[in-house]
Amino acid sequence: MDKQKVDILISSSVWDPKPWVEGLSKSDLVGNIHVWPTQADLTNVKVLFVWKPLDKGVIDLIPNLKWISSLGAGVDHLMTDPQIPEHIPITRIVDPFLARDMTNYVIMGLMMHQRSMLRHLDNQKSKTWDRITYKPLKVGVMGLGALGGHLAEKLVGLGFEVFGYSRRLKRIEGIKCFDESDQKEFLSHAEVLVNLLPVTPQTVNILNKQLFSSLPKGAYLINVARGNHLVESDLINALDDEQLSGALLDVFWEEPLPPSNPLWEHTKVTITPHVASVTTPNSAIALLLDNLKRLREDRELLHTVDLNKGY
Ligand SMILES: NC(=O)c1ccc[n+]([C@@H]2O[C@H](COP(=O)([O-])OP(=O)(O)OC[C@H]3O[C@@H](n4cnc5c(N)ncnc54)[C@H](OP(=O)(O)O)[C@@H]3O)[C@@H](O)[C@H]2O)c1
């Protein structure tokens, strides 16, 4: 590619684009930065940074587009968008801070569950002295990628018995690993199930009635991947039937979660508003600029999404 400064378009319908614009504009690799929606001429734009679905027709306005990056770890908002041509490489954010924050969130949820923290908080309100006991827990991590792999290793360090599940069989010290052919066996161990899969046609609605019935009775679910993984009505039934003892949910089919959604009021569900691990602009910008340098030097981009796998 020619070595001129590169013009960028940022489309982020959820996050404030300001810190991204400020951070990127400090680099001498970067030319004009446009923020969608804009009336500007985008002919010179070569790079598109996106968080959440692109408006229809945006791609048609960028005839010289060379690279698209998600501004988060997930790329489901891009994989299902028919306007994106197959020849444009798509990358995502793989950032140690994102992995650290996700691990910390899941450990918080796991500990709150193991130590019955919500019951202790209730008991405090009624001045009740109830020495609720706790037991060691077996944790199943679905998805052993950048986030799930990091989490699984940290959980081993904390003394949990950890079971891991991925598409291809992994070998990770201290973790009993399973692949798709052994899903049932994996699930049978998971007293706490943590979902860190990407959304693909194979994983949409994977957290369903059948899967819940393969977990040990009274298992606890932590869904931090995507809402599209979960059949919400199946979860509610599994909680009401006591097949599951509770769930910590950070992601939902519809975000923000509508006030009418019954999950809000379910006594066994704890909800957070998609904050398990949020991209930090400063560290992500360093990764984006590294890839921008690679693009200008016609080198391979890092953290490219495999369109065939869909993640
Ligand atoms: N809530 C939040 O705040 C938040 C923040 C960041 C990310 N996320 C979510 O976390 C997800 C995971 O991120 P990541 O960076 O860890 O992804 P990743 O590095 O792409 O890892 C995905 C893992 O899932 C496995 N996998 C994919 N399809 C599978 C299938 N059909 N059956 C079994 N395993 C399968 C992969 O197996 P292989 O190893 O064999 O390829 C890999 O181990 C993201 O896609 C995003 O949705 C949520």
Short mmCIF file of C-alpha atoms and ligand atoms in Angstrom, two decimals:
data_model
loop_
_atom_site.label_atom_id
_atom_site.label_comp_id
_atom_site.label_asym_id
_atom_site.label_seq_id
_atom_site.Cartn_x
_atom_site.Cartn_y
_atom_site.Cartn_z
CA MET A 1 0.00 0.00 0.00
CA ASP A 2 1.20 3.57 -0.53
CA LYS A 3 2.85 5.12 2.53
CA GLN A 4 0.60 8.19 2.85
CA LYS A 5 -1.35 8.82 6.04
CA VAL A 6 -4.40 6.60 6.18
CA ASP A 7 -7.95 7.99 6.43
CA ILE A 8 -10.21 6.16 8.88
CA LEU A 9 -13.97 5.91 9.40
CA ILE A 10 -15.25 5.03 12.90
CA SER A 11 -18.77 3.68 13.29
CA SER A 12 -19.72 3.07 16.89
CA SER A 13 -23.40 3.23 17.75
CA VAL A 14 -22.81 2.23 21.40
CA TRP A 15 -19.58 3.85 22.55
CA ASP A 16 -18.51 7.48 22.52
CA PRO A 17 -16.10 7.76 19.56
CA LYS A 18 -14.24 10.71 21.15
CA PRO A 19 -11.46 8.77 22.98
CA TRP A 20 -10.85 6.71 19.82
CA VAL A 21 -10.57 9.83 17.65
CA GLU A 22 -8.30 11.55 20.17
CA GLY A 23 -6.03 8.54 20.58
CA LEU A 24 -5.76 7.68 16.89
CA SER A 25 -5.19 11.28 15.81
CA LYS A 26 -1.92 11.35 17.81
CA SER A 27 -0.38 8.86 15.38
CA ASP A 28 1.50 10.11 12.33
CA LEU A 29 0.17 7.06 10.44
CA VAL A 30 -3.36 8.45 10.60
CA GLY A 31 -4.85 11.03 8.23
CA ASN A 32 -8.46 12.22 8.42
CA ILE A 33 -10.69 10.50 10.95
CA HIS A 34 -14.39 10.50 10.09
CA VAL A 35 -17.12 9.48 12.49
CA TRP A 36 -20.29 7.88 11.15
CA PRO A 37 -22.88 9.31 10.43
CA THR A 38 -21.16 11.87 8.22
CA GLN A 39 -21.82 13.72 4.96
CA ALA A 40 -18.06 13.83 4.20
CA ASP A 41 -16.59 12.33 1.04
CA LEU A 42 -15.24 8.92 2.15
CA THR A 43 -13.44 8.07 -1.09
CA ASN A 44 -10.01 8.20 0.57
CA VAL A 45 -10.98 6.12 3.59
CA LYS A 46 -9.05 2.84 3.68
CA VAL A 47 -9.87 1.63 7.17
CA LEU A 48 -13.15 1.11 9.01
CA PHE A 49 -13.36 0.61 12.79
CA VAL A 50 -16.75 -0.68 13.89
CA TRP A 51 -18.58 -1.44 17.09
CA LYS A 52 -22.09 -2.80 16.70
CA PRO A 53 -24.01 -3.13 13.42
CA LEU A 54 -23.09 -0.88 10.53
CA ASP A 55 -25.83 1.22 8.97
CA LYS A 56 -26.98 -0.11 5.61
CA GLY A 57 -25.09 1.35 2.65
CA VAL A 58 -22.00 2.54 4.57
CA ILE A 59 -19.68 0.17 2.72
CA ASP A 60 -20.83 1.50 -0.66
CA LEU A 61 -19.53 4.92 0.37
CA ILE A 62 -15.98 3.57 0.94
CA PRO A 63 -14.82 2.32 -2.48
CA ASN A 64 -11.14 2.10 -1.41
CA LEU A 65 -11.68 0.18 1.81
CA LYS A 66 -8.77 -2.17 2.64
CA TRP A 67 -9.39 -3.31 6.23
CA ILE A 68 -12.18 -3.53 8.81
CA SER A 69 -11.57 -3.97 12.53
CA SER A 70 -14.10 -4.63 15.24
CA LEU A 71 -13.48 -2.39 18.24
CA GLY A 72 -14.16 -5.33 20.55
CA ALA A 73 -13.33 -9.03 20.82
CA GLY A 74 -16.59 -10.11 19.18
CA VAL A 75 -17.20 -9.91 15.44
CA ASP A 76 -20.76 -11.27 15.27
CA HIS A 77 -21.99 -7.77 14.28
CA LEU A 78 -19.78 -8.04 11.17
CA MET A 79 -20.09 -11.74 10.29
CA THR A 80 -23.80 -11.46 9.54
CA ASP A 81 -23.64 -8.21 7.56
CA PRO A 82 -24.25 -8.95 3.86
CA GLN A 83 -22.85 -5.56 2.71
CA ILE A 84 -19.28 -6.50 3.75
CA PRO A 85 -17.33 -7.90 0.78
CA GLU A 86 -15.51 -11.20 1.43
CA HIS A 87 -12.13 -9.93 0.19
CA ILE A 88 -11.78 -7.26 2.90
CA PRO A 89 -9.86 -8.63 5.91
CA ILE A 90 -11.66 -8.32 9.24
CA THR A 91 -9.74 -8.21 12.51
CA ARG A 92 -10.78 -8.00 16.14
CA ILE A 93 -9.31 -6.84 19.43
CA VAL A 94 -7.26 -9.43 21.28
CA ASP A 95 -6.00 -7.50 24.26
CA PRO A 96 -4.50 -8.78 27.53
CA PHE A 97 -6.50 -6.16 29.45
CA LEU A 98 -9.73 -7.47 27.94
CA ALA A 99 -8.79 -11.00 29.03
CA ARG A 100 -7.81 -9.81 32.51
CA ASP A 101 -11.06 -7.92 33.02
CA MET A 102 -13.19 -10.83 31.76
CA THR A 103 -11.36 -13.22 34.07
CA ASN A 104 -11.87 -10.88 37.03
CA TYR A 105 -15.60 -10.54 36.30
CA VAL A 106 -16.13 -14.30 36.04
CA ILE A 107 -14.14 -14.92 39.23
CA MET A 108 -16.34 -12.34 40.98
CA GLY A 109 -19.51 -14.14 39.80
CA LEU A 110 -18.12 -17.54 40.64
CA MET A 111 -17.08 -16.51 44.15
CA MET A 112 -20.39 -14.74 44.80
CA HIS A 113 -22.15 -17.97 43.85
CA GLN A 114 -19.80 -20.30 45.74
CA ARG A 115 -19.96 -18.17 48.91
CA SER A 116 -23.74 -17.45 48.66
CA MET A 117 -22.94 -13.75 48.77
CA LEU A 118 -26.42 -12.60 47.68
CA ARG A 119 -27.96 -14.57 50.55
CA HIS A 120 -25.47 -13.06 53.01
CA LEU A 121 -26.43 -9.57 51.79
CA ASP A 122 -30.11 -10.41 52.32
CA ASN A 123 -29.34 -11.88 55.74
CA GLN A 124 -27.55 -8.72 56.75
CA LYS A 125 -30.67 -6.69 55.95
CA SER A 126 -32.70 -8.87 58.37
CA LYS A 127 -29.82 -9.18 60.91
CA THR A 128 -29.83 -12.96 60.40
CA TRP A 129 -26.75 -14.95 61.50
CA ASP A 130 -26.75 -17.90 59.09
CA ARG A 131 -23.40 -19.64 58.59
CA ILE A 132 -24.11 -20.93 55.07
CA THR A 133 -21.51 -23.52 54.13
CA TYR A 134 -19.66 -23.70 50.81
CA LYS A 135 -18.03 -26.45 48.81
CA PRO A 136 -15.37 -26.79 46.11
CA LEU A 137 -16.81 -26.35 42.62
CA LYS A 138 -16.02 -27.86 39.25
CA VAL A 139 -16.04 -25.18 36.57
CA GLY A 140 -16.68 -25.80 32.87
CA VAL A 141 -15.39 -23.14 30.49
CA MET A 142 -17.01 -23.21 27.04
CA GLY A 143 -14.60 -21.61 24.59
CA LEU A 144 -10.87 -21.75 25.27
CA GLY A 145 -9.82 -18.80 23.11
CA ALA A 146 -8.22 -15.50 24.08
CA LEU A 147 -10.69 -14.98 26.93
CA GLY A 148 -11.78 -18.50 27.92
CA GLY A 149 -8.21 -19.84 27.81
CA HIS A 150 -6.98 -17.05 30.09
CA LEU A 151 -9.88 -17.59 32.49
CA ALA A 152 -9.41 -21.36 32.64
CA GLU A 153 -5.73 -21.04 33.53
CA LYS A 154 -6.40 -18.47 36.27
CA LEU A 155 -9.15 -20.67 37.74
CA VAL A 156 -6.70 -23.56 38.00
CA GLY A 157 -4.37 -21.20 39.88
CA LEU A 158 -7.20 -20.42 42.30
CA GLY A 159 -7.67 -24.11 43.06
CA PHE A 160 -10.81 -24.82 41.03
CA GLU A 161 -11.15 -28.08 39.14
CA VAL A 162 -11.48 -26.85 35.56
CA PHE A 163 -12.97 -28.47 32.47
CA GLY A 164 -12.53 -26.83 29.07
CA TYR A 165 -14.47 -27.11 25.82
CA SER A 166 -13.45 -25.95 22.36
CA ARG A 167 -13.94 -26.80 18.69
CA ARG A 168 -10.52 -28.40 18.33
CA LEU A 169 -9.19 -30.41 21.26
CA LYS A 170 -6.74 -28.35 23.35
CA ARG A 171 -3.97 -29.44 25.69
CA ILE A 172 -3.69 -27.06 28.62
CA GLU A 173 -1.87 -28.05 31.77
CA GLY A 174 -4.20 -28.65 34.70
CA ILE A 175 -7.38 -28.48 32.59
CA LYS A 176 -9.40 -31.45 31.40
CA CYS A 177 -10.14 -30.54 27.80
CA PHE A 178 -12.96 -31.72 25.55
CA ASP A 179 -13.96 -31.02 21.98
CA GLU A 180 -17.37 -30.96 20.28
CA SER A 181 -17.50 -34.77 20.04
CA ASP A 182 -17.44 -34.95 23.85
CA GLN A 183 -19.84 -32.12 24.70
CA LYS A 184 -22.05 -34.27 26.92
CA GLU A 185 -19.15 -35.57 28.97
CA PHE A 186 -17.82 -32.01 29.39
CA LEU A 187 -21.21 -30.73 30.52
CA SER A 188 -21.67 -33.56 33.02
CA HIS A 189 -18.78 -32.10 35.10
CA ALA A 190 -19.76 -28.43 34.97
CA GLU A 191 -21.22 -27.41 38.34
CA VAL A 192 -20.63 -23.88 37.10
CA LEU A 193 -20.79 -23.35 33.34
CA VAL A 194 -19.10 -20.26 31.91
CA ASN A 195 -19.92 -19.43 28.30
CA LEU A 196 -17.14 -17.74 26.34
CA LEU A 197 -17.94 -18.99 22.84
CA PRO A 198 -18.22 -16.71 19.83
CA VAL A 199 -21.58 -16.43 18.08
CA THR A 200 -21.61 -18.58 14.95
CA PRO A 201 -24.39 -20.53 13.23
CA GLN A 202 -23.24 -23.54 15.32
CA THR A 203 -23.41 -21.73 18.67
CA VAL A 204 -26.58 -19.61 18.41
CA ASN A 205 -29.06 -20.88 21.05
CA ILE A 206 -26.49 -23.39 22.34
CA LEU A 207 -27.51 -22.64 25.96
CA ASN A 208 -30.83 -24.43 25.71
CA LYS A 209 -33.04 -26.97 27.47
CA GLN A 210 -31.07 -29.96 26.21
CA LEU A 211 -27.74 -28.51 27.29
CA PHE A 212 -29.08 -27.55 30.73
CA SER A 213 -30.36 -31.10 31.23
CA SER A 214 -26.80 -32.43 30.67
CA LEU A 215 -25.39 -30.31 33.52
CA PRO A 216 -25.26 -31.62 37.10
CA LYS A 217 -28.50 -30.81 38.97
CA GLY A 218 -28.27 -27.36 40.57
CA ALA A 219 -25.55 -26.09 38.20
CA TYR A 220 -24.94 -22.34 37.92
CA LEU A 221 -24.66 -20.51 34.57
CA ILE A 222 -22.45 -17.53 33.81
CA ASN A 223 -23.11 -16.16 30.32
CA VAL A 224 -20.59 -13.50 29.37
CA ALA A 225 -20.31 -14.22 25.64
CA ARG A 226 -23.44 -13.16 23.75
CA GLY A 227 -27.18 -13.09 24.41
CA ASN A 228 -27.78 -14.99 21.16
CA HIS A 229 -26.27 -18.07 22.80
CA LEU A 230 -29.11 -18.32 25.29
CA VAL A 231 -32.70 -19.53 24.90
CA GLU A 232 -34.08 -17.31 27.64
CA SER A 233 -37.34 -19.25 28.14
CA ASP A 234 -35.36 -22.50 28.53
CA LEU A 235 -33.21 -20.85 31.19
CA ILE A 236 -36.26 -19.64 33.11
CA ASN A 237 -37.78 -23.14 32.99
CA ALA A 238 -34.50 -24.76 34.11
CA LEU A 239 -34.30 -22.32 37.04
CA ASP A 240 -37.94 -22.88 38.02
CA ASP A 241 -37.47 -26.69 37.81
CA GLU A 242 -34.31 -26.36 39.95
CA GLN A 243 -32.22 -28.03 37.25
CA LEU A 244 -30.17 -24.82 37.51
CA SER A 245 -29.65 -22.99 40.80
CA GLY A 246 -28.96 -19.58 39.33
CA ALA A 247 -27.47 -17.53 36.53
CA LEU A 248 -25.26 -14.50 36.13
CA LEU A 249 -26.03 -12.86 32.79
CA ASP A 250 -24.08 -9.99 31.23
CA VAL A 251 -25.35 -10.24 27.65
CA PHE A 252 -28.81 -10.46 26.10
CA TRP A 253 -30.65 -10.96 22.82
CA GLU A 254 -31.90 -7.42 23.10
CA GLU A 255 -29.67 -4.77 24.66
CA PRO A 256 -30.54 -2.72 26.63
CA LEU A 257 -32.62 -5.51 28.17
CA PRO A 258 -36.26 -4.28 27.91
CA PRO A 259 -38.00 -3.61 31.26
CA SER A 260 -40.69 -6.15 30.25
CA ASN A 261 -38.16 -9.02 30.08
CA PRO A 262 -38.95 -11.52 32.89
CA LEU A 263 -35.23 -12.10 33.55
CA TRP A 264 -35.08 -8.74 35.36
CA GLU A 265 -37.36 -9.99 38.12
CA HIS A 266 -36.29 -13.61 38.38
CA THR A 267 -34.98 -14.18 41.90
CA LYS A 268 -32.31 -16.62 40.71
CA VAL A 269 -30.90 -14.33 38.01
CA THR A 270 -28.25 -11.65 38.48
CA ILE A 271 -27.96 -9.15 35.65
CA THR A 272 -25.20 -6.79 34.60
CA PRO A 273 -25.48 -4.54 31.51
CA HIS A 274 -22.80 -5.96 29.16
CA VAL A 275 -19.92 -4.71 31.25
CA ALA A 276 -18.02 -7.94 31.95
CA SER A 277 -15.04 -6.70 29.96
CA VAL A 278 -15.07 -3.47 28.04
CA THR A 279 -12.42 -2.53 25.48
CA THR A 280 -10.04 0.09 26.86
CA PRO A 281 -9.46 2.58 24.01
CA ASN A 282 -5.83 3.29 24.97
CA SER A 283 -4.63 -0.30 24.83
CA ALA A 284 -6.84 -1.18 21.85
CA ILE A 285 -5.57 1.85 19.91
CA ALA A 286 -2.00 0.57 20.26
CA LEU A 287 -3.13 -2.73 18.74
CA LEU A 288 -5.02 -0.97 15.93
CA LEU A 289 -2.01 1.19 15.11
CA ASP A 290 0.23 -1.86 15.03
CA ASN A 291 -2.10 -3.38 12.44
CA LEU A 292 -2.30 -0.09 10.55
CA LYS A 293 1.49 -0.13 10.26
CA ARG A 294 1.29 -3.71 8.96
CA LEU A 295 -1.36 -2.69 6.42
CA ARG A 296 0.86 0.10 5.08
CA GLU A 297 3.80 -2.28 4.85
CA ASP A 298 1.66 -4.95 3.10
CA ARG A 299 2.32 -7.35 5.99
CA GLU A 300 -0.18 -9.84 7.37
CA LEU A 301 -2.68 -8.30 9.83
CA LEU A 302 -2.87 -9.68 13.36
CA HIS A 303 -6.03 -11.25 14.83
CA THR A 304 -7.76 -11.76 11.51
CA VAL A 305 -11.16 -13.42 11.60
CA ASP A 306 -11.51 -16.68 9.71
CA LEU A 307 -14.61 -16.17 7.57
CA ASN A 308 -15.10 -19.92 7.17
CA LYS A 309 -15.13 -20.51 10.93
CA GLY A 310 -17.08 -17.30 11.55
CA TYR A 311 -14.91 -16.10 14.44
N1 LIG B 1 -19.50 -9.59 27.90
C1 LIG B 1 -18.45 -8.92 27.51
O1 LIG B 1 -18.18 -7.83 28.02
C2 LIG B 1 -17.57 -9.48 26.43
C3 LIG B 1 -16.33 -8.87 26.20
C4 LIG B 1 -15.49 -9.43 25.24
C5 LIG B 1 -15.87 -10.56 24.54
N2 LIG B 1 -17.09 -11.14 24.79
C6 LIG B 1 -17.48 -12.37 24.06
O2 LIG B 1 -16.53 -13.38 24.31
C7 LIG B 1 -16.43 -14.18 23.12
C8 LIG B 1 -15.14 -14.97 23.15
O3 LIG B 1 -14.04 -14.12 22.90
P1 LIG B 1 -12.57 -14.69 22.60
O4 LIG B 1 -11.72 -13.52 22.26
O5 LIG B 1 -12.12 -15.60 23.69
O6 LIG B 1 -12.87 -15.58 21.30
P2 LIG B 1 -11.86 -16.58 20.53
O7 LIG B 1 -10.44 -16.27 20.90
O8 LIG B 1 -12.25 -16.56 19.11
O9 LIG B 1 -12.19 -18.03 21.15
C9 LIG B 1 -13.34 -18.73 20.84
C10 LIG B 1 -13.27 -20.11 21.47
O10 LIG B 1 -14.52 -20.78 21.23
C11 LIG B 1 -14.27 -22.04 20.61
N3 LIG B 1 -15.38 -22.38 19.69
C12 LIG B 1 -15.84 -21.70 18.62
N4 LIG B 1 -16.87 -22.33 18.05
C13 LIG B 1 -17.08 -23.45 18.78
C14 LIG B 1 -18.00 -24.52 18.70
N5 LIG B 1 -18.94 -24.57 17.75
N6 LIG B 1 -17.93 -25.51 19.64
C15 LIG B 1 -16.98 -25.49 20.59
N7 LIG B 1 -16.07 -24.48 20.73
C16 LIG B 1 -16.13 -23.49 19.83
C17 LIG B 1 -12.98 -21.87 19.85
O11 LIG B 1 -12.44 -23.16 19.59
P3 LIG B 1 -11.00 -23.33 18.87
O12 LIG B 1 -10.00 -22.92 19.91
O13 LIG B 1 -10.95 -24.77 18.55
O14 LIG B 1 -11.02 -22.41 17.67
C18 LIG B 1 -12.18 -21.00 20.83
O15 LIG B 1 -11.60 -21.82 21.83
C19 LIG B 1 -16.53 -13.14 22.02
O16 LIG B 1 -16.92 -13.73 20.80
C20 LIG B 1 -17.56 -12.19 22.55
O17 LIG B 1 -18.82 -12.63 22.09
C21 LIG B 1 -17.93 -10.62 25.71
#
